[in-house]
Amino acid sequence: MSDNDLVVQMKGITKVYPNGIAANQGVDFNVKRGEIHALMGENGAGKSTLMKMLFGLEQPTEGEIIINGEKVSLSSPTIAISKGIGMVHQHFMLVPSLTVAENMVLGMEPKQGNKLFINYKKAVEITEEYSKKYNLYVDPHAKVRDIPVGMKQKVEILKALVRGARILILDEPTAVLTTQETEELFKELIHLKEQGYTLIFISHKLNEIKQITDRLTILRGGKFMGVHETAEISKEEISHLMVGRDVVLSVEKEQAQPTDVVLRVRDLEYTNEWNKKMLDKISFDVRKGEILGIAGVEGNGQRELVEMLFNLNVPDNGSAKVNGKNVLGRPQREIRDMGVSLIPEDRMTFGIAGAGTIEENLMSDRAANKKYNNGPLFNLKAMHEDSDQLIKDYNVLCKSRKQQVGMLSGGNIQKVVVAREFSSDPILIIADQPTRGIDVSAIEFIHKKLVQLSREGAAVLLVSADLNEVMELSDSLIIMNNGRIAAYFEDTSVLNDTIMGEYMLGLKQQSDEEIRGVLHGE
Amino acid sequence: MFEQLIDMIFSASFGYSIIRITSPILFAALAAVVAEKAGVVNIGLEGTMMISALFGVLFAYWTNSWIIGVIGATAIGILVAMIMAIFALKLKTDIILAGIAVNLLGGGGTVFLLYLFTGLKGNTASLTTPNMLTPKVDIPIIQNIPVIGQIFSGHSILTYVAFLLVILVWIMLYKTAMGLRIRAVGENSHAADSVGVSVLRTQYVALAISGALAGLGGAYMSMYYSQSWNIGIVAGRGFIALAAQAMGQGEPVGAMLSSLLFGFASALGNKMEGMQGFSSYLVASIPYAVTIIGLVIYAMSTLKKVKRFKDNDK
Amino acid sequence: MENKRQNMFEIFRGFIAIAIAILVAFILIVICADDPGKALECLLIRPIISNGALNVKSIFTILARMTPIIFTGLAVCVMFSANQFNLGGEGAVMLGGFIAALIAIYLPMATGVHALVAILAGTIVGGLVMIVPAVIKVKLKASEMVCSLMMNYVIMFTILHFLNNVFPDRSKGATQTYPFLETALIPKMVPNTELAWGFVAAIIATILVAFFMYRTRWGYSIRMIGINESFSKYSGMKVGGIIILSQVIGGMLAGMGGAIEMLGRYNTFLWKDLPGYGWTGITVAILAKNNPVMIPLAALFISYLNRGCELMSIYAGVPAEMIDIIQAVIFLFFAAEHFLSGTRQKIVVKDAKEEMQKKELATAGEGGNA
């Protein structure tokens, strides 16, 4: 393989974000001209960061990027575009009220002879020309807000092509597509490949990768795990390389003694605004005294499930009850009063009020409680005491309870959230990605607390894309794939990374009978 | 009494006064439309109109030319908008607060500026000469058609400019590259950014256009409608324009229709003032009340639309 | 808010903003005054010292004029804290004043009780009208800003209707109501000055609002919603209800301010236009950074400048409206987040570095122990 064949060479790329997280560590990434190259890895493996650097959205801390044999510094998307790189973002960069043709030419509008007006006819012609040439059917006159997701994606691809892209990065392009749309996309991608385009395809769906890519690069935990010819590596091997733990952090815990069912979810169904079925008849029970884990690659319905349970969204069908009382569509106050706590996935949006003090954030769910009020006024003494106690108990590193929460480190912010959610005597704790992006000591601390609370009698639903976490903490475990429960394991000690990977990536699916094990009674 | 009212509404002079009253609001409403399309709330329209109204008169007085006055008013409108833009876009003053500051300048600040430049206090009536006022235009042919001529002919030249601008603003927004960029920036600035369209630059341009339009509205007030400048000259028209923009769903033509509705309500008030049994003050409040009701109806219809959209999807 | 150096910087930034405004004022004065020295003296010194002696009367005037803008400042503070740009303070002030005036004229009561009832009525009505923009915002997501602006005019014209057609005292040349009954007047704190006991009410209101905002569950909810609505909802707060509450309380404060101003300063209702206190209230709240405790200080500053401008117009022929230019300039710079942001960034970075060093030292210490 001579270097001339390589259109993209990223050598020894390291990226450390200002918050200290090293998203890429010495990654090598090479793409040959005219191939479809898969970039694979779990969430947080560093794929997006690597591609952001290739598209000029981020700059590497170390390492170099060589495009077509020329060493380049990609300091902005505009420069990346000029080097022939295009990116199809997972969240479309389109303007809904504009037509397809207008979106196509935005920023490079063809003008009439007088230089003043847009030559809309020309814009339509360009769109049609590219549409035809690359076999990507779009309706130039339709407004983007009215067209289906699949067509939006084609517009995105065409947008990159019309700007002269020869190398296309597709960030999880199939995540939003139906099966049929995916098939169509693949035909189109192969067509593009035949015309000499180079495609970088980010995904973690093994079947798709096997179907259309030539080679694949795997990342895990920000590190390079090798590059392979797709034909020469089995799905199982890929799964093994992708899903796995470098270090097994073990958590000590006693055997669970689960008793009554606290959370009972039955046949939850939800189709999102793009007509994709995110939850497909989800049923499970969580019992007092146990930690039920929900594992899965992100985007397989876990987020939607949690949203439903805390009324941040409403399902189309199904029921969810806490101790026999419905929680769906109920006000958060009522849900909390039933004894439900939530560690939200998006802690900056839901978990905290950044400009508020630590104390204000610790009190947000209980400020109206009798304990903290003397008539109309706050009982500041009680508040201060309890805040200080929580700060102490939960090891929040800060100057005082009056410090702004937003100024704390990620780990300490999460400890504030956890301190609040764990200290309301919850009977059900929903922990959604409770330790994402925080330091090891905070992780260990939160893990210990979760185990402790469950052993003291709380029911815990742990949703996590982190294998270590979900395998070590859970007493029993569900794996979600594609909006459905792919597997249920009553005893997590029998599990290993390989088994997990196969269910998470959709290589295997348990029978309904096996899955029904997660229902306890009724 | 109501017969009298009906007669009045169907009189040509009533139609004439609707157009006359609508014109300044239309300028400002178009200004609001352009700014809003770029994702900027220009609440400083009221103040911008005040300042431009003053400088329109002053420029016209200094040069004894209404044309220079109008150009000057427009230029000052742009200048004010640029000051707002620098604070809002560069120094990150909340755009609403920046607008309120402009309104403060337009309120008392103009009185001060008037004194600074002329030594006059409160109004410019003593400066007014016929050369300073924008001329009335009789439209050939149309002026001779009964009723129609009486309604549509004989307005200030700026009135025709205002209605012409509805079309021009629409063309600018929908037929030019700048318009496309303005709409893109206002709706999804990330999308614009990702294809190399500068969000800031586009918003500066939109605010400049907005300022120019508001400036013309100011010129109309002082150089035609009131024939001179005084402290109460704009009287909330800049705010009404914001409402007209919202009611008109942010579109030039919609804003024109809302402005006309407002003009109608105002004209009605003016006519009823002279009649027995109507309180001129209560009538004067009608346009504002109509605006609130219009806003409510518009908001309800959009809410329903959103709901229907979701239902359809399911 | 813990960080001293950053706090100091915020104060410094405020001073620079004020300094720029005063500088602009200086330049304007130098351009337009016949005797700039005298004009400056009027603006800066004469409000408190004239002819070498303390200008007691003027000082009382300054304090008296603080009363309404403390109330509107507090009103804006409560309403904006919930992240609602409600600009209806103007209308609520005028309405509060008018309702209080009507009660003062037409409902005879005992001294003391009369004023209290009138003020209470003004307060309640001020709160009631704010329900309109608040509910429209919460239920329909329509702009509270546009709605409240329009409402100001509806209120104004409605009052003018009643003033001119229903309650006018036709024996007077000017349009005004009949005089208030003596029993309803708020007595002067210092005889022969403008300073009435309403000033004390304003200070008490400040304390109450400060307590309300920082010591009660409702004020706390308002602030949290203002910072992060999603978080507040997730925490179990009744977001819609609290937003409405905040706007109603804002309206009540503005209405109370109007009523107290009316009964403390006038003896008949003669406002023919929106009084402008609502807008000044926004300036005051911005200067006070939405902190109720700082509102009187900000009001004092504005009132002082106002008085200075007034004296300047009397004695040096510079129009009093210069106050609006000064206010606008302060306003723009005070609210400008990126004004001097380079310097602030440096301070933040410096703080962060020191923090890191401290931490490293601490960890090193722990490591030594282990």
PDB file of N, CA, C and O in Angstrom, chain A residues 9 20 23-25 31 43 58 96 120 123 127 146 168 184 203 230 237 256 284 289 297 307 430 441 470 474 507 511:
ATOM      1  N   GLN A   9      -4.711  10.822   6.006  1.00  0.00           N
ATOM      2  CA  GLN A   9      -3.814  10.198   6.981  1.00  0.00           C
ATOM      3  C   GLN A   9      -3.860  11.037   8.241  1.00  0.00           C
ATOM      4  O   GLN A   9      -3.536  12.224   8.212  1.00  0.00           O
ATOM      5  N   GLY A  20     -10.014  18.380  30.556  1.00  0.00           N
ATOM      6  CA  GLY A  20      -9.078  17.339  30.949  1.00  0.00           C
ATOM      7  C   GLY A  20      -9.380  15.966  30.392  1.00  0.00           C
ATOM      8  O   GLY A  20      -8.594  15.036  30.568  1.00  0.00           O
ATOM      9  N   ALA A  23     -10.015  12.550  24.700  1.00  0.00           N
ATOM     10  CA  ALA A  23     -10.960  11.830  23.853  1.00  0.00           C
ATOM     11  C   ALA A  23     -10.250  10.934  22.848  1.00  0.00           C
ATOM     12  O   ALA A  23     -10.778   9.910  22.445  1.00  0.00           O
ATOM     13  N   ASN A  24      -9.074  11.337  22.421  1.00  0.00           N
ATOM     14  CA  ASN A  24      -8.264  10.518  21.520  1.00  0.00           C
ATOM     15  C   ASN A  24      -6.848  10.452  22.060  1.00  0.00           C
ATOM     16  O   ASN A  24      -6.301  11.452  22.510  1.00  0.00           O
ATOM     17  N   GLN A  25      -6.302   9.232  22.014  1.00  0.00           N
ATOM     18  CA  GLN A  25      -4.918   9.103  22.485  1.00  0.00           C
ATOM     19  C   GLN A  25      -4.097   8.380  21.431  1.00  0.00           C
ATOM     20  O   GLN A  25      -4.218   7.184  21.257  1.00  0.00           O
ATOM     21  N   VAL A  31      -7.309   6.455   5.371  1.00  0.00           N
ATOM     22  CA  VAL A  31      -8.388   6.099   4.462  1.00  0.00           C
ATOM     23  C   VAL A  31      -7.843   6.086   3.039  1.00  0.00           C
ATOM     24  O   VAL A  31      -7.144   7.015   2.625  1.00  0.00           O
ATOM     25  N   ASN A  43     -20.157   4.431  22.144  1.00  0.00           N
ATOM     26  CA  ASN A  43     -20.255   5.846  22.488  1.00  0.00           C
ATOM     27  C   ASN A  43     -19.110   6.200  23.410  1.00  0.00           C
ATOM     28  O   ASN A  43     -18.770   5.442  24.300  1.00  0.00           O
ATOM     29  N   GLU A  58     -12.722  20.868  15.474  1.00  0.00           N
ATOM     30  CA  GLU A  58     -11.836  20.833  16.637  1.00  0.00           C
ATOM     31  C   GLU A  58     -10.417  20.729  16.114  1.00  0.00           C
ATOM     32  O   GLU A  58     -10.198  20.245  14.999  1.00  0.00           O
ATOM     33  N   PRO A  96     -35.226  24.551   7.969  1.00  0.00           N
ATOM     34  CA  PRO A  96     -36.499  23.897   7.654  1.00  0.00           C
ATOM     35  C   PRO A  96     -37.419  24.665   6.707  1.00  0.00           C
ATOM     36  O   PRO A  96     -38.071  24.061   5.877  1.00  0.00           O
ATOM     37  N   TYR A 120     -32.809  31.436  -8.905  1.00  0.00           N
ATOM     38  CA  TYR A 120     -33.398  30.269  -8.268  1.00  0.00           C
ATOM     39  C   TYR A 120     -33.496  29.109  -9.253  1.00  0.00           C
ATOM     40  O   TYR A 120     -33.311  27.949  -8.895  1.00  0.00           O
ATOM     41  N   ALA A 123     -30.376  27.436  -9.211  1.00  0.00           N
ATOM     42  CA  ALA A 123     -30.234  26.651  -7.979  1.00  0.00           C
ATOM     43  C   ALA A 123     -30.955  25.314  -8.134  1.00  0.00           C
ATOM     44  O   ALA A 123     -30.441  24.256  -7.752  1.00  0.00           O
ATOM     45  N   THR A 127     -29.315  21.603  -8.257  1.00  0.00           N
ATOM     46  CA  THR A 127     -29.825  20.527  -7.408  1.00  0.00           C
ATOM     47  C   THR A 127     -30.194  19.312  -8.248  1.00  0.00           C
ATOM     48  O   THR A 127     -29.819  18.179  -7.926  1.00  0.00           O
ATOM     49  N   ASP A 146     -40.946  19.810   5.181  1.00  0.00           N
ATOM     50  CA  ASP A 146     -42.002  18.903   4.735  1.00  0.00           C
ATOM     51  C   ASP A 146     -41.492  17.564   4.224  1.00  0.00           C
ATOM     52  O   ASP A 146     -42.283  16.690   3.892  1.00  0.00           O
ATOM     53  N   LEU A 168     -16.280  12.114   2.012  1.00  0.00           N
ATOM     54  CA  LEU A 168     -17.515  12.377   2.754  1.00  0.00           C
ATOM     55  C   LEU A 168     -17.505  11.661   4.097  1.00  0.00           C
ATOM     56  O   LEU A 168     -17.298  10.452   4.151  1.00  0.00           O
ATOM     57  N   GLU A 184     -31.819   2.038   0.779  1.00  0.00           N
ATOM     58  CA  GLU A 184     -31.713   3.008  -0.296  1.00  0.00           C
ATOM     59  C   GLU A 184     -30.407   3.795  -0.183  1.00  0.00           C
ATOM     60  O   GLU A 184     -29.683   3.983  -1.164  1.00  0.00           O
ATOM     61  N   SER A 203     -20.410   4.149  12.465  1.00  0.00           N
ATOM     62  CA  SER A 203     -21.560   3.334  12.857  1.00  0.00           C
ATOM     63  C   SER A 203     -21.142   2.337  13.918  1.00  0.00           C
ATOM     64  O   SER A 203     -19.962   2.105  14.137  1.00  0.00           O
ATOM     65  N   THR A 230     -12.672  -5.452   5.927  1.00  0.00           N
ATOM     66  CA  THR A 230     -13.968  -5.882   6.449  1.00  0.00           C
ATOM     67  C   THR A 230     -14.238  -7.359   6.153  1.00  0.00           C
ATOM     68  O   THR A 230     -14.762  -8.096   6.985  1.00  0.00           O
ATOM     69  N   GLU A 237     -15.476 -10.988  16.064  1.00  0.00           N
ATOM     70  CA  GLU A 237     -14.187 -10.351  16.368  1.00  0.00           C
ATOM     71  C   GLU A 237     -14.344  -8.841  16.513  1.00  0.00           C
ATOM     72  O   GLU A 237     -13.755  -8.220  17.403  1.00  0.00           O
ATOM     73  N   ALA A 256     -28.020  -9.495  46.276  1.00  0.00           N
ATOM     74  CA  ALA A 256     -29.280  -8.764  46.430  1.00  0.00           C
ATOM     75  C   ALA A 256     -30.359  -9.665  46.990  1.00  0.00           C
ATOM     76  O   ALA A 256     -30.372 -10.866  46.733  1.00  0.00           O
ATOM     77  N   PHE A 284     -40.885  -4.477  31.899  1.00  0.00           N
ATOM     78  CA  PHE A 284     -39.960  -5.029  32.900  1.00  0.00           C
ATOM     79  C   PHE A 284     -40.421  -4.620  34.292  1.00  0.00           C
ATOM     80  O   PHE A 284     -41.309  -3.769  34.431  1.00  0.00           O
ATOM     81  N   GLY A 289     -34.735  -3.430  46.566  1.00  0.00           N
ATOM     82  CA  GLY A 289     -33.501  -4.085  46.972  1.00  0.00           C
ATOM     83  C   GLY A 289     -32.625  -4.574  45.840  1.00  0.00           C
ATOM     84  O   GLY A 289     -31.586  -5.172  46.086  1.00  0.00           O
ATOM     85  N   VAL A 297     -26.092   0.141  23.370  1.00  0.00           N
ATOM     86  CA  VAL A 297     -25.447   1.262  22.712  1.00  0.00           C
ATOM     87  C   VAL A 297     -26.435   2.409  22.736  1.00  0.00           C
ATOM     88  O   VAL A 297     -27.637   2.197  22.603  1.00  0.00           O
ATOM     89  N   GLU A 307     -37.208   9.220  29.852  1.00  0.00           N
ATOM     90  CA  GLU A 307     -38.057  10.408  29.711  1.00  0.00           C
ATOM     91  C   GLU A 307     -39.507  10.100  30.066  1.00  0.00           C
ATOM     92  O   GLU A 307     -40.170  10.878  30.748  1.00  0.00           O
ATOM     93  N   ILE A 430     -33.842   6.249  39.530  1.00  0.00           N
ATOM     94  CA  ILE A 430     -33.512   6.027  38.131  1.00  0.00           C
ATOM     95  C   ILE A 430     -32.198   6.753  37.890  1.00  0.00           C
ATOM     96  O   ILE A 430     -32.127   7.975  38.031  1.00  0.00           O
ATOM     97  N   SER A 441     -12.533   9.085  40.945  1.00  0.00           N
ATOM     98  CA  SER A 441     -12.893   9.036  42.357  1.00  0.00           C
ATOM     99  C   SER A 441     -14.396   9.324  42.525  1.00  0.00           C
ATOM    100  O   SER A 441     -15.063   8.702  43.345  1.00  0.00           O
ATOM    101  N   VAL A 470     -22.395  -0.908  34.131  1.00  0.00           N
ATOM    102  CA  VAL A 470     -23.662  -1.632  34.116  1.00  0.00           C
ATOM    103  C   VAL A 470     -23.455  -3.100  34.492  1.00  0.00           C
ATOM    104  O   VAL A 470     -24.290  -3.729  35.130  1.00  0.00           O
ATOM    105  N   SER A 474     -25.017  -3.909  38.336  1.00  0.00           N
ATOM    106  CA  SER A 474     -26.359  -4.479  38.248  1.00  0.00           C
ATOM    107  C   SER A 474     -26.431  -5.858  38.895  1.00  0.00           C
ATOM    108  O   SER A 474     -25.503  -6.653  38.793  1.00  0.00           O
ATOM    109  N   LEU A 507     -26.385  -8.917  17.192  1.00  0.00           N
ATOM    110  CA  LEU A 507     -26.027 -10.187  16.571  1.00  0.00           C
ATOM    111  C   LEU A 507     -26.897 -11.310  17.117  1.00  0.00           C
ATOM    112  O   LEU A 507     -27.097 -12.331  16.474  1.00  0.00           O
ATOM    113  N   SER A 511     -35.096 -15.299  23.171  1.00  0.00           N
ATOM    114  CA  SER A 511     -36.504 -15.592  22.897  1.00  0.00           C
ATOM    115  C   SER A 511     -37.379 -14.806  23.862  1.00  0.00           C
ATOM    116  O   SER A 511     -36.922 -14.352  24.913  1.00  0.00           O
TER     117      SER A 511
END
